Amino acid sequence: MTHPPEQPAPGARTLGPAPDRPGGLSAAEVAERVAEGRVNDVPVRSSRSVKEIVRANVFTRFNAIIGVLFAVILVVGPIQDGLFGLVIVANTAIGIVQEVRAKRTLDSLALIGEARPQVRRDGRAVQVAVAGIVLDDTVLLGIGDKVIVDGEVTEADGLEIDESLLTGEPDPVLKHPGDQVMSGSFVVAGSGAFTATRVGREAYAARLAEEASRFTLVRSELRTGIDTILRFITYLLVPTAIGLVISQWTVEHNDWREAVRRTVAGIVPMVPEGLVLLTSVAFAIGVVRLGRRQCLVQELPAIEGLARVDTVCLDKTGTLTEGGMDVLELRPLAAGPAGAAELEQVLGVMAGADARPNPSMQAVLDAYGGAGPEQERWRVLQAVPFSSARKWSGVQLLDPAGAEAGWLLGAPDVLLPDGHPALAQVDELGARGLRVLLLGRTPVPLDAPDPAKELVPLGLVVLKQRLRADAAATLRYFATQQVEAKVISGDSAVSVGAVAASLDLPGAEHPLDARTLPADPEELADTADRTTVFGRVTPQQKRELVGALQARGRTVAMTGDGVNDVLALKDADIGVAMGSGSEATRAVAQIVLLDDSFATLPSVVAEGRRVIGNIERVASLFLVKTVYSVLLALLVVFTQVPYPFLPRHSTVLSALTIGIPAFFLALAPNNERARPGFVRRVLRLAVPAGAIAGTATFTAYALARANHATELKADTSVATLTLFLVAIWVLAIVARPYTWWRLLLIGAMGGAFALVLTVPWLSDFFQLELAGVRDPWTGVAIAVAAGLLLEVVWYLVKRSLDAPDPAARPGQPSKSRAAESS
């Protein structure tokens, strides 16, 4: 069979003009290019430098404010009023250490999971690191490989490249020698080679993605919400601080140092400096924890994203089942032992002609690759590799008798017309969870529009899939966490449904053949919403199903390992790839399970929920402090009295009611699924609670001043006691539901404050002294009344958050605060 040179057959192996270096570069030529810097020096996706980490943690807006105030206190003294500056130094150091730990974890895991492309050098195929590719290297390609650098095709064996991630064009492009390939595309069928013409930052995808792919904490609702809060606080802080400076200077005109100290004491607690720190530390610790489970987080917001997931789409092969398969039987559709022997020979030849066999073809190769000397008498004239889009592979063979014919191996329900008698056997085998391939002979050329048009079915290859031992337990975990699992596979719907049913997945008894999916987007979204198992899904349909689920307001995670999953992984809110999957899937996924363990996913989800739920929990603490600090400053400005506290008082209050408890609460387990509306939920408690705390404190302070206006130390001590009791009550609310360690934490903070009040050298150091009986007990009574009011506010806030969400889907839980889970 011949073909015009300008249109070679899709599967025919074609070579361009003889390259200058048919054996690839020599070692000397590689060394020369390395010395000249013509290497693929693309920055590591998952990491930023130590210098960038230090800069991000040190040079912040609030560190600058605190640093200036600390310098002022160093001038006016005493040093105990500058404790807040030492706390900031410690916080910054902790943040840097934790992020550097996370960087090292990410870098080491990225090295493990990095693609190792094959290049031809000195006439041999060798694997090199991505950064080891040099200009003019001959890079080899097979199905599932990502095109690492730009280049020109020199060899093509049915080479089909998917460029949709770069161009948006959904159809794969058949490449011939002389054609250009762009980095960022990937191979969906066939094999070939190309010469690298642009490497490193000059490559197409590198120019597009260098900045977008760097280690970052942005592009997340959490970070955006915190930035919004901090921006608002900055706007509020400036005028309030100016008013406070003027008022304290007016009140303490005889003692400017005291005026400065009390001004600083009013400004420092307005700054929620620990909130940003704890966010960074929580993410960093999450990365380290997941790293211990061989889970590579390529983009940190993915941790947050998984916490918000309510739907996880699973590709059956490689996710619910292991990658490998076993041939169970070859069932001839035509009687006679000679027929079976011939089929085995054909299968062995077909599998041997595939340069990069997929798991199904590898199983065929293992079973029939050594079918005997008769197999060697068959001659391959043309080969068309398997494609997920067409669901079959084929060869044009010359048999030992000299007869030529085309052979196809693929999905029976794609190759055979509806109603064919053989499909009854296929359905019966599929219902047992077995995978079935049809082998048939066709007189139609393989490069014809429909080679299966006159196919004669000759045999069924029955494959047994290996279920993952942890798949059932993982699906049960998702069910208990209100995360809906959907199986989206290219296999037969009946077979996929049987596998899913064997894992007790709800809804698996009604699988849907994706060839019957509606074209209308609204109908597609309805179908995707109510169906659990989809079979015979093309790569483009996987992408459309993910989009349809997102259109229904779902947050979708997609798992996969094959090249047919790339488009859906890219479009999903969170893409999770298996470490042994194709280079292309690992490249587009935000999370890579390096040990291929599906059972790691619950740990990833739990880690995300811990980070997001706990940051939301502690954010309330920090913002309560900001609200009551601003309110106290305004009340002081309007009433023209000395600010109730010195910086040392603000430090001990912040440490015992916010800083230390927040650190422990931020690292505790939390299973509540994160939902949109972070800022609204946090402020709904923080604003009224802060207002109550500020009002109660100023009331106790004002009553104490009315009794002894000249004893500022006693008045400050009463205000400190009152604010501590109200703030510890807020902590007790935020820490719910209680566990033994949370109760111990609250008790320890109360005990520490009691020591500050009763141990002489501590009370002298912090300048606290409760005078008499009436004022301290008045402060306690005011704090108790404020606490009861806080309980009413919390009840109303919780009821509003637990109210049914009109937008929620049936069967999904209504919104509830993350703080209500443990």
Short mmCIF file of N, CA and C in Angstrom, two decimals, residues 93-213:
data_model
loop_
_atom_site.label_atom_id
_atom_site.label_comp_id
_atom_site.label_asym_id
_atom_site.label_seq_id
_atom_site.Cartn_x
_atom_site.Cartn_y
_atom_site.Cartn_z
N ALA A 93 11.11 34.98 62.21
CA ALA A 93 12.08 33.88 62.13
C ALA A 93 11.36 32.55 61.96
N ILE A 94 10.28 32.34 62.72
CA ILE A 94 9.51 31.10 62.59
C ILE A 94 8.96 30.95 61.18
N GLY A 95 8.42 32.06 60.64
CA GLY A 95 7.87 32.02 59.28
C GLY A 95 8.92 31.65 58.26
N ILE A 96 10.12 32.22 58.39
CA ILE A 96 11.19 31.93 57.43
C ILE A 96 11.62 30.47 57.54
N VAL A 97 11.81 30.01 58.77
CA VAL A 97 12.26 28.62 58.98
C VAL A 97 11.26 27.63 58.40
N GLN A 98 9.97 27.85 58.67
CA GLN A 98 8.95 26.92 58.18
C GLN A 98 8.85 26.94 56.66
N GLU A 99 8.95 28.12 56.06
CA GLU A 99 8.84 28.19 54.60
C GLU A 99 10.08 27.60 53.93
N VAL A 100 11.26 27.77 54.55
CA VAL A 100 12.46 27.15 53.99
C VAL A 100 12.34 25.62 54.09
N ARG A 101 11.79 25.13 55.20
CA ARG A 101 11.54 23.68 55.32
C ARG A 101 10.62 23.21 54.19
N ALA A 102 9.56 23.99 53.97
CA ALA A 102 8.61 23.63 52.91
C ALA A 102 9.29 23.67 51.55
N LYS A 103 10.15 24.66 51.33
CA LYS A 103 10.86 24.76 50.05
C LYS A 103 11.73 23.52 49.82
N ARG A 104 12.46 23.12 50.86
CA ARG A 104 13.34 21.96 50.71
C ARG A 104 12.53 20.70 50.43
N THR A 105 11.38 20.58 51.11
CA THR A 105 10.51 19.42 50.86
C THR A 105 10.02 19.42 49.42
N LEU A 106 9.54 20.58 48.97
CA LEU A 106 9.03 20.69 47.60
C LEU A 106 10.12 20.40 46.58
N ASP A 107 11.29 20.96 46.80
CA ASP A 107 12.37 20.78 45.83
C ASP A 107 12.79 19.32 45.73
N SER A 108 12.88 18.64 46.89
CA SER A 108 13.30 17.24 46.86
C SER A 108 12.23 16.37 46.20
N LEU A 109 10.96 16.66 46.49
CA LEU A 109 9.88 15.88 45.87
C LEU A 109 9.77 16.19 44.37
N ALA A 110 9.97 17.45 44.01
CA ALA A 110 9.91 17.82 42.60
C ALA A 110 10.99 17.09 41.82
N LEU A 111 12.15 16.88 42.46
CA LEU A 111 13.23 16.16 41.80
C LEU A 111 12.85 14.70 41.57
N ILE A 112 12.15 14.11 42.57
CA ILE A 112 11.70 12.72 42.44
C ILE A 112 10.67 12.60 41.32
N GLY A 113 9.73 13.55 41.28
CA GLY A 113 8.63 13.47 40.32
C GLY A 113 8.92 14.08 38.97
N GLU A 114 10.14 14.61 38.79
CA GLU A 114 10.45 15.31 37.55
C GLU A 114 10.48 14.36 36.36
N ALA A 115 9.99 14.85 35.23
CA ALA A 115 10.04 14.06 34.00
C ALA A 115 11.50 13.82 33.61
N ARG A 116 11.77 12.67 33.04
CA ARG A 116 13.12 12.34 32.57
C ARG A 116 13.03 12.03 31.09
N PRO A 117 13.04 13.04 30.24
CA PRO A 117 12.88 12.80 28.80
C PRO A 117 14.05 12.01 28.24
N GLN A 118 13.77 11.29 27.14
CA GLN A 118 14.81 10.53 26.46
C GLN A 118 15.38 11.35 25.32
N VAL A 119 16.69 11.36 25.22
CA VAL A 119 17.36 12.01 24.10
C VAL A 119 18.31 11.01 23.46
N ARG A 120 18.66 11.27 22.21
CA ARG A 120 19.60 10.38 21.51
C ARG A 120 20.96 11.08 21.47
N ARG A 121 21.94 10.44 22.09
CA ARG A 121 23.30 10.99 22.11
C ARG A 121 24.30 9.86 21.82
N ASP A 122 25.25 10.17 20.99
CA ASP A 122 26.27 9.17 20.61
C ASP A 122 25.61 7.89 20.11
N GLY A 123 24.46 8.05 19.43
CA GLY A 123 23.78 6.91 18.84
C GLY A 123 22.96 6.09 19.80
N ARG A 124 22.85 6.50 21.08
CA ARG A 124 22.09 5.74 22.07
C ARG A 124 21.03 6.62 22.70
N ALA A 125 19.92 5.97 23.07
CA ALA A 125 18.85 6.68 23.77
C ALA A 125 19.18 6.70 25.26
N VAL A 126 19.23 7.89 25.84
CA VAL A 126 19.54 8.03 27.27
C VAL A 126 18.52 8.96 27.90
N GLN A 127 18.26 8.75 29.18
CA GLN A 127 17.38 9.63 29.93
C GLN A 127 18.19 10.74 30.57
N VAL A 128 17.67 11.96 30.49
CA VAL A 128 18.34 13.11 31.11
C VAL A 128 17.31 13.91 31.89
N ALA A 129 17.79 14.75 32.78
CA ALA A 129 16.90 15.68 33.48
C ALA A 129 16.38 16.71 32.50
N VAL A 130 15.25 17.32 32.82
CA VAL A 130 14.68 18.35 31.96
C VAL A 130 15.71 19.46 31.73
N ALA A 131 16.41 19.84 32.80
CA ALA A 131 17.41 20.90 32.69
C ALA A 131 18.65 20.44 31.92
N GLY A 132 18.76 19.13 31.64
CA GLY A 132 19.93 18.62 30.95
C GLY A 132 19.82 18.65 29.44
N ILE A 133 18.64 19.00 28.90
CA ILE A 133 18.48 19.10 27.45
C ILE A 133 19.23 20.33 26.95
N VAL A 134 19.96 20.18 25.85
CA VAL A 134 20.70 21.30 25.27
C VAL A 134 20.20 21.57 23.85
N LEU A 135 20.57 22.71 23.32
CA LEU A 135 20.17 23.07 21.97
C LEU A 135 20.68 22.02 20.98
N ASP A 136 19.84 21.66 20.02
CA ASP A 136 20.14 20.68 18.96
C ASP A 136 20.07 19.24 19.43
N ASP A 137 19.67 19.00 20.68
CA ASP A 137 19.46 17.63 21.14
C ASP A 137 18.35 16.97 20.32
N THR A 138 18.47 15.66 20.09
CA THR A 138 17.40 14.89 19.47
C THR A 138 16.57 14.28 20.59
N VAL A 139 15.35 14.78 20.75
CA VAL A 139 14.47 14.36 21.85
C VAL A 139 13.48 13.33 21.32
N LEU A 140 13.38 12.20 22.00
CA LEU A 140 12.48 11.13 21.59
C LEU A 140 11.11 11.31 22.24
N LEU A 141 10.06 10.98 21.51
CA LEU A 141 8.69 11.15 21.99
C LEU A 141 7.92 9.85 21.90
N GLY A 142 7.07 9.62 22.91
CA GLY A 142 6.12 8.51 22.89
C GLY A 142 4.81 8.96 23.50
N ILE A 143 3.80 8.13 23.43
CA ILE A 143 2.48 8.51 23.92
C ILE A 143 2.55 8.90 25.40
N GLY A 144 1.93 10.02 25.72
CA GLY A 144 1.91 10.52 27.08
C GLY A 144 3.05 11.46 27.41
N ASP A 145 4.04 11.56 26.53
CA ASP A 145 5.18 12.45 26.80
C ASP A 145 4.80 13.91 26.58
N LYS A 146 5.33 14.75 27.42
CA LYS A 146 5.19 16.18 27.23
C LYS A 146 6.33 16.69 26.37
N VAL A 147 6.04 17.60 25.46
CA VAL A 147 7.08 18.24 24.67
C VAL A 147 7.76 19.27 25.57
N ILE A 148 9.00 19.03 25.91
CA ILE A 148 9.70 19.82 26.93
C ILE A 148 10.19 21.15 26.37
N VAL A 149 10.71 21.13 25.14
CA VAL A 149 11.26 22.34 24.51
C VAL A 149 10.69 22.45 23.09
N ASP A 150 10.89 23.59 22.46
CA ASP A 150 10.45 23.76 21.08
C ASP A 150 11.41 23.02 20.14
N GLY A 151 10.89 22.59 19.00
CA GLY A 151 11.77 21.90 18.08
C GLY A 151 11.13 21.61 16.74
N GLU A 152 11.88 20.87 15.90
CA GLU A 152 11.45 20.49 14.56
C GLU A 152 11.45 18.97 14.46
N VAL A 153 10.32 18.42 14.02
CA VAL A 153 10.17 16.97 13.94
C VAL A 153 11.14 16.39 12.92
N THR A 154 11.85 15.34 13.33
CA THR A 154 12.76 14.64 12.41
C THR A 154 12.27 13.23 12.11
N GLU A 155 11.49 12.62 13.02
CA GLU A 155 10.93 11.29 12.82
C GLU A 155 9.49 11.30 13.30
N ALA A 156 8.62 10.58 12.59
CA ALA A 156 7.21 10.51 12.99
C ALA A 156 6.66 9.14 12.67
N ASP A 157 6.13 8.48 13.70
CA ASP A 157 5.51 7.17 13.54
C ASP A 157 4.07 7.30 14.05
N GLY A 158 3.19 7.83 13.20
CA GLY A 158 1.82 8.10 13.63
C GLY A 158 1.77 9.12 14.76
N LEU A 159 2.69 10.07 14.74
CA LEU A 159 2.85 11.03 15.84
C LEU A 159 1.71 12.05 15.83
N GLU A 160 0.89 12.01 16.89
CA GLU A 160 -0.20 12.97 17.04
C GLU A 160 0.05 13.80 18.30
N ILE A 161 0.04 15.11 18.13
CA ILE A 161 0.34 16.04 19.22
C ILE A 161 -0.91 16.84 19.58
N ASP A 162 -1.21 16.90 20.86
CA ASP A 162 -2.33 17.73 21.34
C ASP A 162 -1.76 19.09 21.77
N GLU A 163 -2.17 20.15 21.08
CA GLU A 163 -1.68 21.50 21.37
C GLU A 163 -2.77 22.36 21.99
N SER A 164 -3.82 21.71 22.51
CA SER A 164 -4.98 22.47 22.99
C SER A 164 -4.65 23.37 24.18
N LEU A 165 -3.68 22.96 25.00
CA LEU A 165 -3.33 23.79 26.15
C LEU A 165 -2.65 25.08 25.72
N LEU A 166 -2.13 25.09 24.48
CA LEU A 166 -1.45 26.29 23.97
C LEU A 166 -2.32 27.08 23.00
N THR A 167 -3.05 26.35 22.15
CA THR A 167 -3.79 27.03 21.08
C THR A 167 -5.30 27.03 21.29
N GLY A 168 -5.80 26.13 22.16
CA GLY A 168 -7.24 26.01 22.34
C GLY A 168 -7.90 25.11 21.31
N GLU A 169 -7.15 24.64 20.32
CA GLU A 169 -7.68 23.74 19.30
C GLU A 169 -7.81 22.34 19.88
N PRO A 170 -9.05 21.77 19.94
CA PRO A 170 -9.23 20.50 20.64
C PRO A 170 -8.70 19.28 19.91
N ASP A 171 -8.59 19.31 18.57
CA ASP A 171 -8.22 18.12 17.82
C ASP A 171 -6.70 17.94 17.79
N PRO A 172 -6.22 16.70 18.01
CA PRO A 172 -4.78 16.45 17.91
C PRO A 172 -4.28 16.74 16.49
N VAL A 173 -3.00 17.11 16.40
CA VAL A 173 -2.39 17.45 15.11
C VAL A 173 -1.42 16.35 14.72
N LEU A 174 -1.63 15.78 13.51
CA LEU A 174 -0.71 14.76 13.00
C LEU A 174 0.56 15.44 12.52
N LYS A 175 1.68 15.05 13.08
CA LYS A 175 2.95 15.70 12.76
C LYS A 175 3.77 14.89 11.77
N HIS A 176 4.43 15.61 10.86
CA HIS A 176 5.32 15.01 9.88
C HIS A 176 6.71 15.61 10.04
N PRO A 177 7.73 14.96 9.52
CA PRO A 177 9.08 15.54 9.58
C PRO A 177 9.09 16.95 8.97
N GLY A 178 9.76 17.84 9.67
CA GLY A 178 9.80 19.23 9.22
C GLY A 178 8.81 20.12 9.94
N ASP A 179 7.77 19.50 10.56
CA ASP A 179 6.79 20.29 11.31
C ASP A 179 7.40 20.79 12.61
N GLN A 180 6.85 21.87 13.11
CA GLN A 180 7.29 22.43 14.39
C GLN A 180 6.48 21.84 15.54
N VAL A 181 7.12 21.63 16.67
CA VAL A 181 6.42 21.26 17.90
C VAL A 181 6.75 22.30 18.96
N MET A 182 5.76 22.59 19.80
CA MET A 182 5.93 23.63 20.81
C MET A 182 5.93 23.03 22.20
N SER A 183 6.77 23.54 23.06
CA SER A 183 6.79 23.08 24.45
C SER A 183 5.45 23.38 25.09
N GLY A 184 5.00 22.45 25.91
CA GLY A 184 3.69 22.59 26.53
C GLY A 184 2.64 21.72 25.87
N SER A 185 2.90 21.23 24.65
CA SER A 185 1.99 20.28 24.01
C SER A 185 2.38 18.87 24.47
N PHE A 186 1.58 17.87 24.08
CA PHE A 186 1.89 16.51 24.52
C PHE A 186 1.42 15.50 23.49
N VAL A 187 2.01 14.29 23.57
CA VAL A 187 1.76 13.25 22.58
C VAL A 187 0.54 12.42 22.99
N VAL A 188 -0.43 12.29 22.10
CA VAL A 188 -1.60 11.48 22.39
C VAL A 188 -1.59 10.17 21.62
N ALA A 189 -0.76 10.06 20.61
CA ALA A 189 -0.67 8.81 19.85
C ALA A 189 0.64 8.78 19.10
N GLY A 190 1.14 7.56 18.88
CA GLY A 190 2.33 7.39 18.07
C GLY A 190 3.61 7.72 18.80
N SER A 191 4.68 7.84 18.02
CA SER A 191 6.00 8.14 18.56
C SER A 191 6.79 8.90 17.51
N GLY A 192 7.94 9.40 17.92
CA GLY A 192 8.75 10.16 16.98
C GLY A 192 9.93 10.79 17.68
N ALA A 193 10.54 11.77 17.02
CA ALA A 193 11.67 12.48 17.58
C ALA A 193 11.70 13.88 16.97
N PHE A 194 12.33 14.81 17.69
CA PHE A 194 12.49 16.16 17.17
C PHE A 194 13.82 16.74 17.63
N THR A 195 14.28 17.72 16.89
CA THR A 195 15.52 18.42 17.23
C THR A 195 15.17 19.69 17.98
N ALA A 196 15.78 19.89 19.14
CA ALA A 196 15.49 21.06 19.97
C ALA A 196 16.04 22.32 19.30
N THR A 197 15.15 23.26 19.03
CA THR A 197 15.56 24.51 18.38
C THR A 197 15.51 25.71 19.33
N ARG A 198 14.70 25.61 20.40
CA ARG A 198 14.65 26.68 21.41
C ARG A 198 14.53 26.02 22.78
N VAL A 199 15.42 26.36 23.67
CA VAL A 199 15.43 25.74 25.00
C VAL A 199 15.37 26.83 26.08
N GLY A 200 15.11 26.37 27.31
CA GLY A 200 15.11 27.30 28.45
C GLY A 200 14.03 28.34 28.33
N ARG A 201 14.37 29.56 28.69
CA ARG A 201 13.39 30.64 28.71
C ARG A 201 12.97 31.09 27.32
N GLU A 202 13.66 30.60 26.28
CA GLU A 202 13.28 30.94 24.92
C GLU A 202 12.15 30.06 24.41
N ALA A 203 11.90 28.93 25.07
CA ALA A 203 10.86 28.01 24.62
C ALA A 203 9.49 28.65 24.80
N TYR A 204 8.55 28.23 23.97
CA TYR A 204 7.23 28.88 23.92
C TYR A 204 6.50 28.83 25.26
N ALA A 205 6.36 27.63 25.82
CA ALA A 205 5.61 27.50 27.06
C ALA A 205 6.33 28.17 28.22
N ALA A 206 7.66 28.16 28.20
CA ALA A 206 8.40 28.80 29.28
C ALA A 206 8.16 30.30 29.28
N ARG A 207 8.09 30.89 28.10
CA ARG A 207 7.83 32.33 28.02
C ARG A 207 6.45 32.67 28.55
N LEU A 208 5.49 31.77 28.32
CA LEU A 208 4.12 32.02 28.79
C LEU A 208 3.97 31.80 30.29
N ALA A 209 4.64 30.78 30.79
CA ALA A 209 4.30 30.28 32.13
C ALA A 209 5.34 30.52 33.21
N GLU A 210 6.47 31.16 32.90
CA GLU A 210 7.54 31.27 33.90
C GLU A 210 7.05 31.93 35.17
N GLU A 211 6.33 33.05 35.03
CA GLU A 211 5.86 33.74 36.23
C GLU A 211 4.65 33.05 36.85
N ALA A 212 3.73 32.60 36.00
CA ALA A 212 2.48 32.01 36.52
C ALA A 212 2.73 30.72 37.27
N SER A 213 3.81 30.02 36.95
CA SER A 213 4.03 28.71 37.55
C SER A 213 4.92 28.75 38.78
#
